Structures are given as structure tokens and as C-alpha cells.
XYZ file of C-alpha atoms in Angstrom:
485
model
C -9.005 83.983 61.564
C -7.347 84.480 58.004
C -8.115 88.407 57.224
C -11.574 89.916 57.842
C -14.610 88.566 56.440
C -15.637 91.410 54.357
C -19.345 91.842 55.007
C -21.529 94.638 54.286
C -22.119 96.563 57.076
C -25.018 97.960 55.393
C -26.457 94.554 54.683
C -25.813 93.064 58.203
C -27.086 96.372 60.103
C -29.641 96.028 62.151
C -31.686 99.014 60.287
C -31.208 97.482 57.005
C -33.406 94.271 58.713
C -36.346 96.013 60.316
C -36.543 98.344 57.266
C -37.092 95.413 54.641
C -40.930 95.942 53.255
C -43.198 93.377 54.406
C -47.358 92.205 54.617
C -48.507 95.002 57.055
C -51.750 92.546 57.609
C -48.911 89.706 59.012
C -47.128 92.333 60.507
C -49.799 93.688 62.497
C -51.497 89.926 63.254
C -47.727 89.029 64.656
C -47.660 92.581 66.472
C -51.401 92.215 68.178
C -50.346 88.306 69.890
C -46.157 89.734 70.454
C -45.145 88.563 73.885
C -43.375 90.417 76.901
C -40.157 89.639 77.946
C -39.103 90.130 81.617
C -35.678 90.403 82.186
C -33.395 90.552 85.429
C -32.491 93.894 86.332
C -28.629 93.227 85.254
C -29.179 91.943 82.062
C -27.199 93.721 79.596
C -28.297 92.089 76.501
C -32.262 92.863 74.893
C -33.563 91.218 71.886
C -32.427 93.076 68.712
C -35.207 91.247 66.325
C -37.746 88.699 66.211
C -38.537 86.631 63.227
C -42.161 85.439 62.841
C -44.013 82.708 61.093
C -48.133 82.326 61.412
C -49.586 78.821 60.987
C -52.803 77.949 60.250
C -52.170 74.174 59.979
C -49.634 71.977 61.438
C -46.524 71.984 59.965
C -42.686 71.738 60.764
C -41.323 74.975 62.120
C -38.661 76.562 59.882
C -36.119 77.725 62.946
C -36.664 75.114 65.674
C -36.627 71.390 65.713
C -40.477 70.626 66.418
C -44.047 70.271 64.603
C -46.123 72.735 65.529
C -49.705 71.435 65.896
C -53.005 73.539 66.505
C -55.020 70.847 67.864
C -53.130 68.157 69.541
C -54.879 65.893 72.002
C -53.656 66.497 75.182
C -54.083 70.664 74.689
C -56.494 73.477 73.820
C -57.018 73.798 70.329
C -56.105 76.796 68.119
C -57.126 77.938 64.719
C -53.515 79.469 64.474
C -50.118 79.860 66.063
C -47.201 82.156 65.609
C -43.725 81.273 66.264
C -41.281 84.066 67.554
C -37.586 83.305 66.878
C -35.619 85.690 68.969
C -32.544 87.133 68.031
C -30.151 88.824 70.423
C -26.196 89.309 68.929
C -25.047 87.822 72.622
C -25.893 85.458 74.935
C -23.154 85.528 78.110
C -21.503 82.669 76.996
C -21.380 82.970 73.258
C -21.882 84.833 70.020
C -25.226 83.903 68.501
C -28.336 83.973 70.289
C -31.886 82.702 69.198
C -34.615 81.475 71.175
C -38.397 80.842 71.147
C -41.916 81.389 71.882
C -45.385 80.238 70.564
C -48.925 81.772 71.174
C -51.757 79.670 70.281
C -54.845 81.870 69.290
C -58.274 79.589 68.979
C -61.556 80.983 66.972
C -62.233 83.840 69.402
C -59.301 85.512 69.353
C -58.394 84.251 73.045
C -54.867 83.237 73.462
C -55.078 79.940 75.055
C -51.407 78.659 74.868
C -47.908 79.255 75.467
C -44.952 77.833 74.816
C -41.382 78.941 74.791
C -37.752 77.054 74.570
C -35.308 76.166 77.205
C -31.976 75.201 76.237
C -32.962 72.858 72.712
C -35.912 72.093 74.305
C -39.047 74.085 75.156
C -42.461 73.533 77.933
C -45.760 75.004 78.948
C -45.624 78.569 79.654
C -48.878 77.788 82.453
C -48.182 77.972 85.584
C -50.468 75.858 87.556
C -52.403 75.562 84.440
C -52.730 78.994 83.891
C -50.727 81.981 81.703
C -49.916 85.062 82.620
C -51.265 87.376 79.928
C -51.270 91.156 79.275
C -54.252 91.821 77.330
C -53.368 89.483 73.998
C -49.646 89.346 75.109
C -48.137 86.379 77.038
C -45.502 87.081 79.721
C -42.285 85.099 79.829
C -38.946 85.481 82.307
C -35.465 85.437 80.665
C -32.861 83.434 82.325
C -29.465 85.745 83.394
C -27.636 85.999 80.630
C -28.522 83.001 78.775
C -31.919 83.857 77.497
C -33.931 80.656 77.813
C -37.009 81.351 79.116
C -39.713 80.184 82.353
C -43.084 81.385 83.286
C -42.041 82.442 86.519
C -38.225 83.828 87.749
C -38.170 80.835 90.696
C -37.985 78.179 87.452
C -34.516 79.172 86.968
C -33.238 77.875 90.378
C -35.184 75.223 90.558
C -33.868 73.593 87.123
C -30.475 74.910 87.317
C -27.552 74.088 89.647
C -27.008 76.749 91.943
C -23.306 77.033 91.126
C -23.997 76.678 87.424
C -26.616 79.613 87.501
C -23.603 81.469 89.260
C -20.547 80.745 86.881
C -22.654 81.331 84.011
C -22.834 84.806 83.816
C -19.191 85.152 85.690
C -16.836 82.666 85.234
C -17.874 81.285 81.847
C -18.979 84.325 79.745
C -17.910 83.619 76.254
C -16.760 79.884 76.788
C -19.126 79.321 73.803
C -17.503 81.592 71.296
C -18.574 81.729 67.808
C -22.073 79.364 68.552
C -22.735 77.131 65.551
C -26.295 75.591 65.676
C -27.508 72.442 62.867
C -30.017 75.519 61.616
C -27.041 77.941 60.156
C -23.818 75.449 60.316
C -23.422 75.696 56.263
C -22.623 79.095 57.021
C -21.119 79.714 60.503
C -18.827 76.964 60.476
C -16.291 78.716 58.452
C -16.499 81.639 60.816
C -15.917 79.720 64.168
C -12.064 79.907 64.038
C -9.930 79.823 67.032
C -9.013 83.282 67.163
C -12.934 84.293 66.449
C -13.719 82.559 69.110
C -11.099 84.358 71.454
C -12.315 87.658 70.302
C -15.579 86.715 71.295
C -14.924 85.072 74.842
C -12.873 88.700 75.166
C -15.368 91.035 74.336
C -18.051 88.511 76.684
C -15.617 89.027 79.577
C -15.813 92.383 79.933
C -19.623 91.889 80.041
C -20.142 89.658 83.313
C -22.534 91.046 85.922
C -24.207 88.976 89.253
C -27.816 88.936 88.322
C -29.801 90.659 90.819
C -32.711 88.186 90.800
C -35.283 90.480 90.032
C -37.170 90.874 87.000
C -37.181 94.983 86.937
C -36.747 95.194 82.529
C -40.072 94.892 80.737
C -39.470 94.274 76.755
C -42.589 94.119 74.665
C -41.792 92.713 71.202
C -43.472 95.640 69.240
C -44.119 96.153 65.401
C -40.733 98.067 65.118
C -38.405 94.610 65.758
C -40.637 92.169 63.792
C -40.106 90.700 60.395
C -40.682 87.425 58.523
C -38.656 84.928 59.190
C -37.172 84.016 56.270
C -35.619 87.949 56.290
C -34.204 87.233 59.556
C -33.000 83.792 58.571
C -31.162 85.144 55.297
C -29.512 87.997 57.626
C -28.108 86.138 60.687
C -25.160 85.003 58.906
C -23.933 88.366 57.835
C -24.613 89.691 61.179
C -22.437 87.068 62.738
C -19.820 88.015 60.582
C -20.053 91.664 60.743
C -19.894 91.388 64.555
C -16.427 89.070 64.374
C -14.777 91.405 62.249
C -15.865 94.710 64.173
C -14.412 92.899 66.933
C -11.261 92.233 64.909
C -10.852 95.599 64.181
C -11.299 96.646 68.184
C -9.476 94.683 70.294
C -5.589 94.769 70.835
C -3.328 91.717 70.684
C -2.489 92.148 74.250
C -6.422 92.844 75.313
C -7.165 89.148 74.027
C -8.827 87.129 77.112
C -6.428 83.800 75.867
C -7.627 80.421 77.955
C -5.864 79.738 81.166
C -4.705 76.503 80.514
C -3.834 74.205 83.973
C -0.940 71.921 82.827
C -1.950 68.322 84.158
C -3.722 70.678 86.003
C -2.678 72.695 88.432
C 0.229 69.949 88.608
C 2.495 72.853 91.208
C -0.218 72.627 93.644
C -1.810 68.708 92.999
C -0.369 65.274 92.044
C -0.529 65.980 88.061
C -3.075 64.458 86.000
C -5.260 64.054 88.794
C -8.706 64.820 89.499
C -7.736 66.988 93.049
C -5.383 69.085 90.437
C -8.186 69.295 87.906
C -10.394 70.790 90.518
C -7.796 73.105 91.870
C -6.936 74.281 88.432
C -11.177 75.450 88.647
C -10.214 77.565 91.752
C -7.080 79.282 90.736
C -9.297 80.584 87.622
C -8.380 77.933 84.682
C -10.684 77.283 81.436
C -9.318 74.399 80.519
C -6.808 71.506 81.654
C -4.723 69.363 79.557
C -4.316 66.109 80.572
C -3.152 63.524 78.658
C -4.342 60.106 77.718
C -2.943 56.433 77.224
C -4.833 52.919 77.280
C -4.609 50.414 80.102
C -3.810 46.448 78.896
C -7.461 46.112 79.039
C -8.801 48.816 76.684
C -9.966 51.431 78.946
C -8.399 55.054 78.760
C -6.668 56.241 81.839
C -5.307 59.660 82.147
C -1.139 59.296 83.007
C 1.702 60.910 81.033
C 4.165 58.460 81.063
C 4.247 55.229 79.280
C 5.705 53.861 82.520
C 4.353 53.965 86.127
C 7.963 53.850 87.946
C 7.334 57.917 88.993
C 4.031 56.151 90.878
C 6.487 54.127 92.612
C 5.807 50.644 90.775
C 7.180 48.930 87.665
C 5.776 47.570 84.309
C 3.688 49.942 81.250
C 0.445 51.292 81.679
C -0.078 49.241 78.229
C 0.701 46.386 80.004
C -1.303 46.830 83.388
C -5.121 46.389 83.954
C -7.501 49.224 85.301
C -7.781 47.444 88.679
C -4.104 47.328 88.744
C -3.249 50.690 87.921
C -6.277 51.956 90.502
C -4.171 50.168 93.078
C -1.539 52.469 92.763
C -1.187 56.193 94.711
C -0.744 59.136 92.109
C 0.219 60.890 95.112
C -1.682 62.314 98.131
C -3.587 59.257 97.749
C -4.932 60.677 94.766
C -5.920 57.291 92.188
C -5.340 57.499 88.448
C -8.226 58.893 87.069
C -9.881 57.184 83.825
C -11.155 59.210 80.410
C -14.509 59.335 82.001
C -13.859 60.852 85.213
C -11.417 62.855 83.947
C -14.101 64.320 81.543
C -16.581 63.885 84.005
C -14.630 66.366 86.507
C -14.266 68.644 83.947
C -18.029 69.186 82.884
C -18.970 69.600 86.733
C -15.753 72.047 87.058
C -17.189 73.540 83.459
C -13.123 72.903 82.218
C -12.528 72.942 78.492
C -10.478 69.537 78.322
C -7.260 70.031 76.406
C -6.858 65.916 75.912
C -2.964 65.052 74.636
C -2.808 61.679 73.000
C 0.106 59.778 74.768
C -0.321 56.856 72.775
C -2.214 55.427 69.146
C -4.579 53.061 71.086
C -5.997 56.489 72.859
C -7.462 57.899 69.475
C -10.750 56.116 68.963
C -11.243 56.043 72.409
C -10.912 59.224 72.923
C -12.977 60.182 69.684
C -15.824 58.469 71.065
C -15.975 60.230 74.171
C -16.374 63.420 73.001
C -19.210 61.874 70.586
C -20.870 60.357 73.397
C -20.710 63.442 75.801
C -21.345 66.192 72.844
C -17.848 68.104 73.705
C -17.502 69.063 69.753
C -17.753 72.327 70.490
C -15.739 72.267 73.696
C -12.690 69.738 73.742
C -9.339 69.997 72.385
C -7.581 67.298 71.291
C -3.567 67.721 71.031
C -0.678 65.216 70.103
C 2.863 65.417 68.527
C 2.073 62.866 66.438
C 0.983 64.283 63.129
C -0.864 61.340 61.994
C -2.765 60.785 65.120
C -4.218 64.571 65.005
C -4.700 63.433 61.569
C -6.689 60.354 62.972
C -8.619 62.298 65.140
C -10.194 64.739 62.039
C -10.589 61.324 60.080
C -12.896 60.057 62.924
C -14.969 63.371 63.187
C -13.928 66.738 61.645
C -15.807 68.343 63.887
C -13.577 67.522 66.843
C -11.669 70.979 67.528
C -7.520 69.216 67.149
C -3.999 70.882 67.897
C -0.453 69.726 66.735
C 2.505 69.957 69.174
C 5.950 70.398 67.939
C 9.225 70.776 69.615
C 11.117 72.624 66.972
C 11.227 76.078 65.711
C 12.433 75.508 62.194
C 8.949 73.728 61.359
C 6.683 75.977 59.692
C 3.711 75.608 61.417
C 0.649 76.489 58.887
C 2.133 73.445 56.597
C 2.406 71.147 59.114
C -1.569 72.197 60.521
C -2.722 71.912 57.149
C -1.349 68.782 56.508
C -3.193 67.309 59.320
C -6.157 69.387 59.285
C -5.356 70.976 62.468
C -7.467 73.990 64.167
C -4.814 75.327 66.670
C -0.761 75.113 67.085
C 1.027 74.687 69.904
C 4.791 75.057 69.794
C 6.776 73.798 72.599
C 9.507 76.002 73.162
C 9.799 76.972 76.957
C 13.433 74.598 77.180
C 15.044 75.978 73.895
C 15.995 79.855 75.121
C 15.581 81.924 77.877
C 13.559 83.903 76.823
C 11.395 81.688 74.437
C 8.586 84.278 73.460
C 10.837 86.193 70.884
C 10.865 83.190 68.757
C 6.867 84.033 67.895
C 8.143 86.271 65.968
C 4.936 89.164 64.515
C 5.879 87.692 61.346
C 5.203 83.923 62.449
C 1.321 85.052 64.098
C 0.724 86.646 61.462
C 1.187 84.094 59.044
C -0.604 81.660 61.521
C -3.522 83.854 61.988
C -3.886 84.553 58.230
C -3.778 80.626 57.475
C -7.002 80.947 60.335
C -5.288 78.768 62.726
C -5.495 79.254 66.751
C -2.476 79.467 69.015
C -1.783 77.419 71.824
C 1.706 77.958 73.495
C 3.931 75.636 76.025
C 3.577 75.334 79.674
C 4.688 78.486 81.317
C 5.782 79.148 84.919
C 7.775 82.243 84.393
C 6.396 85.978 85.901
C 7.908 87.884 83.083
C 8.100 85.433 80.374
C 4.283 84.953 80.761
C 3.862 88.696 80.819
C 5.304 89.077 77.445
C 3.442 85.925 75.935
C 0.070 88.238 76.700
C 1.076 91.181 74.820
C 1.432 88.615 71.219
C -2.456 88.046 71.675
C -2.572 84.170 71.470
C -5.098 81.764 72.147
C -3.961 79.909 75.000
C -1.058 79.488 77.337
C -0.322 76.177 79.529
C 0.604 76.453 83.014
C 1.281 74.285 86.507
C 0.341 77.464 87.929
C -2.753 78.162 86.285
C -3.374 81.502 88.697
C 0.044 82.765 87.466
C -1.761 83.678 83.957
């Protein structure tokens, strides 16, 4: 992240929100319907503020993707609704946190629905056709950690994967980082560099907790936390910022929570590039895997290193050999090579950030289209040596999160990122001394972090080499022994 980015605190506090004047008659009609929140007794994060808007007709909400409609056919009517848009500073795995909920009043003042979102979506807060009310005030639950919300604590399980619900508030805190959604990405964008997102997924780690399954926090959204909308709409981006660079101010270099990266995966325990060392790279503790990418002679992307398959005991180029063909050969411990999809596939179930290296030009569209078609924008990496297929990559979709390997360290890395429109660097240096990590030199991440570029470093297998790479406060190291870092 290049410098701070020099908000107000006083216009990003949270008193300088709740303290803007507003229609006490709105205020006090949004107040009378406000739900109740249940939480689980470990949550450590409570709504800070909830934006409201009152309709009296249907019309497009302003914060969620949906038409809100008093009377449509297949519900009770309503003469008006009011939408809650609920912000919290932190959901477990990222910075950025809104969600919502909808009461339905009709002509007697009766609520008579409920509705509230889950996870870009939102349902029926009835169960069994009926809501749980407190006088005027619906009750909702609050999933662990992530804030999306059910009418009754059991939902959760039932709609989540049991090991999902688990890693979620553990394993994965702050995997999200700086959260950009299509409502604020004019102005978050810009703020969701690498290293902001490593600050984030640092400070998130320190908060993980094992939900105890029972709802024992009550939070009533009262007068005190509720303005209009639009106030709360015009603050979030300052808040987001304020909260990166409080965070930039607090945490050491050698306190940053860098991603574990398994190197082929955990290639010293599993034939490399395999799915059996993807998934042992998820039990020794890894974020993310890099694997690395070429195209079989009939177009589909298979995930091998070398542009030959002699170390598989055969002969002939993977650019020259079918799918079936290469699928008859053993990767080792009878382990298969895998393709692009199940490599990606694998990682999603093992929640892996995949650190794809292009290993040849016929990989890049491909590859591009994967992460389309699978929504890993926010989530993938995308690394090569070749400068003008990182530069590919960013042509397909700037969105796609890219890094540029390099061998030597006369290149100066911020001009050669820039050139290609790079997000992270990754110098490969573990060969060229023995004791590589005094060539990132303070002066060298400096200049890299000012120039808001991330830091991804070469794959590491040395005790105290590794143990001075953590004290530079980088973004990631690679490893075949992902439990070593």
C-alpha cells in the first residue's frame, strides 16, 4: 500500500455518523419496527450502524440488489417496508461488512413480514410460516462470524458444510481482506492492495474463536445506531480507509500474518503438482498453493511444470500429448495429472487461494476463463516470468489479482510491475546466495510498498532463512514444506 490514505479520523469516526442531524419522525418510525439480532455467545464483532430507507411504494433498494415490493402476489401485503443495511467494520473473513433485513408493516401497524440476506441472497424470516416477533421487533440469528442471517440458529448447519462452518471462523479469518462489493467498488478498489489486504487477514487472525453454538448476545438495533442511508452510504468508504491505515500504523513488519504458500504443494511430502499434495498442503496449515499450468495437444489445461513428461517416466511434450494420454501416466504414488478444473476444484473444497504459474502462452486464456467462470477475482493469483503473459492476463480482465517472477536482482521491480500492470512481485532468489533474504534490502520494500505493490518471495525450505524472511513483513512466502512457515 503506497503511504497511508490520509482520511479524517473525525469524518470516518463512528460518532461523527450517528451524530449527523436527521428527520426524528423517520428516525423514530425506523426505531419503533428495528429488529433484534441474536448472536452466538463468541461472537466478537456487533453491528456498529444501521442505515435505513422506508418505502411506501415499490422501488429498487439503494444498498442491495432487489425490488422491494409491498404487495407481491405470493405474500402479505404492506403499506410500507423498511430496509436495514447493517454495518459491522469486520466480518471473520474480511474487512467490510454489510448485511440486511426488511420488515413489512401493513395498514394496522402489524408487522407481517420478514426478510433478511444470506450470503448475496436473502429468504423468509418465517419459520413454519410464522415470525418470531418481540412486540413490533422481528428476531433474526447471526451466523458465527460471518453475519448472514436465519430465523432459527439450526439454519446455519443445515445450509452450511460442517467443515466450512468450522474453518470459517478458524482457519480462514481474513482470507477476504479488503472486501470490495459492485455497491462501493469506485471507491474501495483503490484501497484493496496486497499489503492492505495482509494487514487485514493479520489483525482477523488474532480474532478467531470456536463458536459456542448458542445464541446468548441479544442486540436490539435502537435509535442511537440508526441513520439514513444515504449518510451511511457516503461514510463507508472513509471508514474503510481509516481502519487500513490505523492498522498500518499498528502492526510490525514481523507481526504480518504473510500466506503460507505450498510450493506444487506440499511437493516434500506429495508427488508435486498433485491433488494428494494440494490436500496435504490444507493440513500442514497452507492458504494457498501454486501450481503451475500448461495445455495438453488437445486444448485442455493440465497442471505439470515441465514442458516434458520424461520426470513421469515417459517421453514426448505435454503440448504434444492428449488428456487421455497424459491421464495414463503415474505422477507418482499413483497420483494422475490433475487438469485446471480439478486442480481449482480441490482448492475451493480445501478453501486454498490458487497461486496459478503460467508454464506456457496457450495457458493464458484458459486460465483467464476459469477464474471468470468460478468467480476467483478476488481469490486467485496468477504468476509467470513472462512479462507479457502477466501482461495478457490484466488485458483479459484487470480484475484478475497477477504477479511477475524474476530471477535477477539487478531488475528493479516497481518498473517492471508497472509495466505489466502487476499487483504482487515475486523475486526468485533462494539459488543466488546463502543467505538470500539480505538482498530485500529495507530500501527495496520500501520502495515496493510505496509503489502499492504486494510481495511474494521464492520457495523456501530453510529453518533460519525462513525465520528472517518473517521479520521483513512480506506478503507471502513459497514452500515444499508448507508447515515449516
Amino acid at each position: 500500500m503506497s503511504g497511508t490514505t490520509s482520511q479524517s479520523p473525525d469524518t470516518a469516526s463512528l460518532e461523527a455518523l450517528l451524530t449527523l442531524p436527521q428527520d426524528a419522525g423517520a428516525q423514530g418510525l425506523a426505531a419503533r419496527y428495528a429488529p433484534i439480532i441474536r448472536f452466538d455467545q463468541q461472537e466478537p464483532f456487533m453491528p456498529l450502524a444501521a442505515g435505513y430507507t422506508i418505502f411506501r411504494d415499490d422501488a429498487d433498494s439503494p444498498s442491495f440488489p432487489r425490488r422491494v415490493e409491498l404487495y407481491p402476489p405470493d405474500r402479505a401485503g404492506a403499506v410500507l417496508a423498511i430496509e436495514y443495511a447493517i454495518w459491522w467494520d469486520w466480518d471473520i473473513g474480511h474487512l467490510y461488512e454489510l448485511e440486511h433485513i426488511w420488515v413489512f408493516v401493513d395498514g394496522d401497524g402489524q408487522v407481517v413480514r420478514g426478510e433478511a440476506s444470506w450470503h448475496g441472497g436473502y429468504h423468509s424470516m418465517a419459520l413454519d410460516g410464522r415470525l418470531t416477533l418481540e412486540d413490533d421487533h422481528l428476531v433474526v440469528y447471526s451466523e458465527p462470524g460471518k453475519h448472514a442471517f436465519a430465523p432459527e440458529p439450526g439454519w446455519f448447519l443445515q445450509r452450511r458444510p460442517a467443515r466450512e462452518v468450522a474453518e470459517q471462523t478458524r482457519r480462514l479469518a481474513g482470507v477476504g481482506g479488503v472486501w470490495v462489493t459492485p455497491l462501493f467498488e469506485a471507491e474501495l478498489t483503490r484501497l484493496r492492495t496486497p499489503y492492505a489486504n495482509t494487514l487485514v487477514r493479520t489483525f482477523l487472525q488474532r480474532q478467531v474463536f470456536e463458536p459456542a453454538r448458542q445464541s446468548g448476545q441479544a442486540f436490539p438495533i435502537t435509535s442511537q445506531v440508526l441513520v439514513p442511508w444515504p449518510a451511511l452510504a457516503d461514510w463507508i468508504p472513509r471508514r474503510v480507509a481509516c481502519r487500513i491505515d490505523r492498522l498500518a500504523a499498528t502492526v510490525p513488519p514481523e507481526d504480518l500474518h504473510f500466506l503460507r504458500i505450498a510450493h506444487r504443494g506440499a511437493s516434500a511430502h506429495a508427488p508435486e503438482n498433485t491433488l494428494a499434495a494440494f490436500r496435504r498442503a490444507a493440513e500442514l496449515g497452507a492458504n494457498a498453493v501454486e501450481l503451475d499450468v500448461r495445455v495438453s495437444a488437445d486444448g485442455v489445461p493440465v497442471v505439470i511444470h515441465d514442458p516434458v513428461v520424461s520426470r513421469l517416466g515417459a517421453s514426448g511434450a505435454v503440448s504434444e500429448l492428449s488428456l487421455d494420454q497424459l491421464k495414463t501416466l503415474d505422477a507418482g504414488n499413483g497420483e494422475t495429472i490433475p487438469t485446471l478444473e480439478e486442480a481449482i476444484g480441490c482448492c475451493m473444497e480445501e478453501r486454498l487461494i490458487p497461486y496459478i504459474e503460467l508454464e506456457a502462452g496457450a495457458a493464458i486464456q484458459p486460465v483467464v476463463e476459469a477464474i471468470q467462470r468460478y468467480e476467483l477475482h478476488h481469490w486467485a493469483i496468477v504468476g509467470s516470468f513472462r512479462a507479457d503473459w502477466v501482461a495478457a492476463v490484466k488485458f483479459f480482465d484487470s480484475t484478475i489479482a497477477t504477479s511477475i517472477l524474476f530471477d535477477a536482482p539487478s531488475v528493479d521491480p516497481v518498473k517492471l510491475a508497472q509495466a505489466v500492470g502487476a499487483d504482487y512481485v515475486h523475486p526468485c532468489w533462494e539459488s543466488l546466495v546463502p543467505e538470500p533474504h539480505r538482498l530485500l534490502t529495507p530500501e527495496w520494500i520500501a520502495r515496493v510498498r510505496q509503489a502499492g505493490l504486494g510481495i511474494l518471495l521464492w520457495h523456501e525450505e530453510r529453518p533460519t532463512e525462513i525465520a528472517q524472511l518473517r521479520r521483513l513483513g512480506v506478503d507471502g512466502i513459497c514452500s515444499d514444506a508448507p508447515e515449516l512457515l
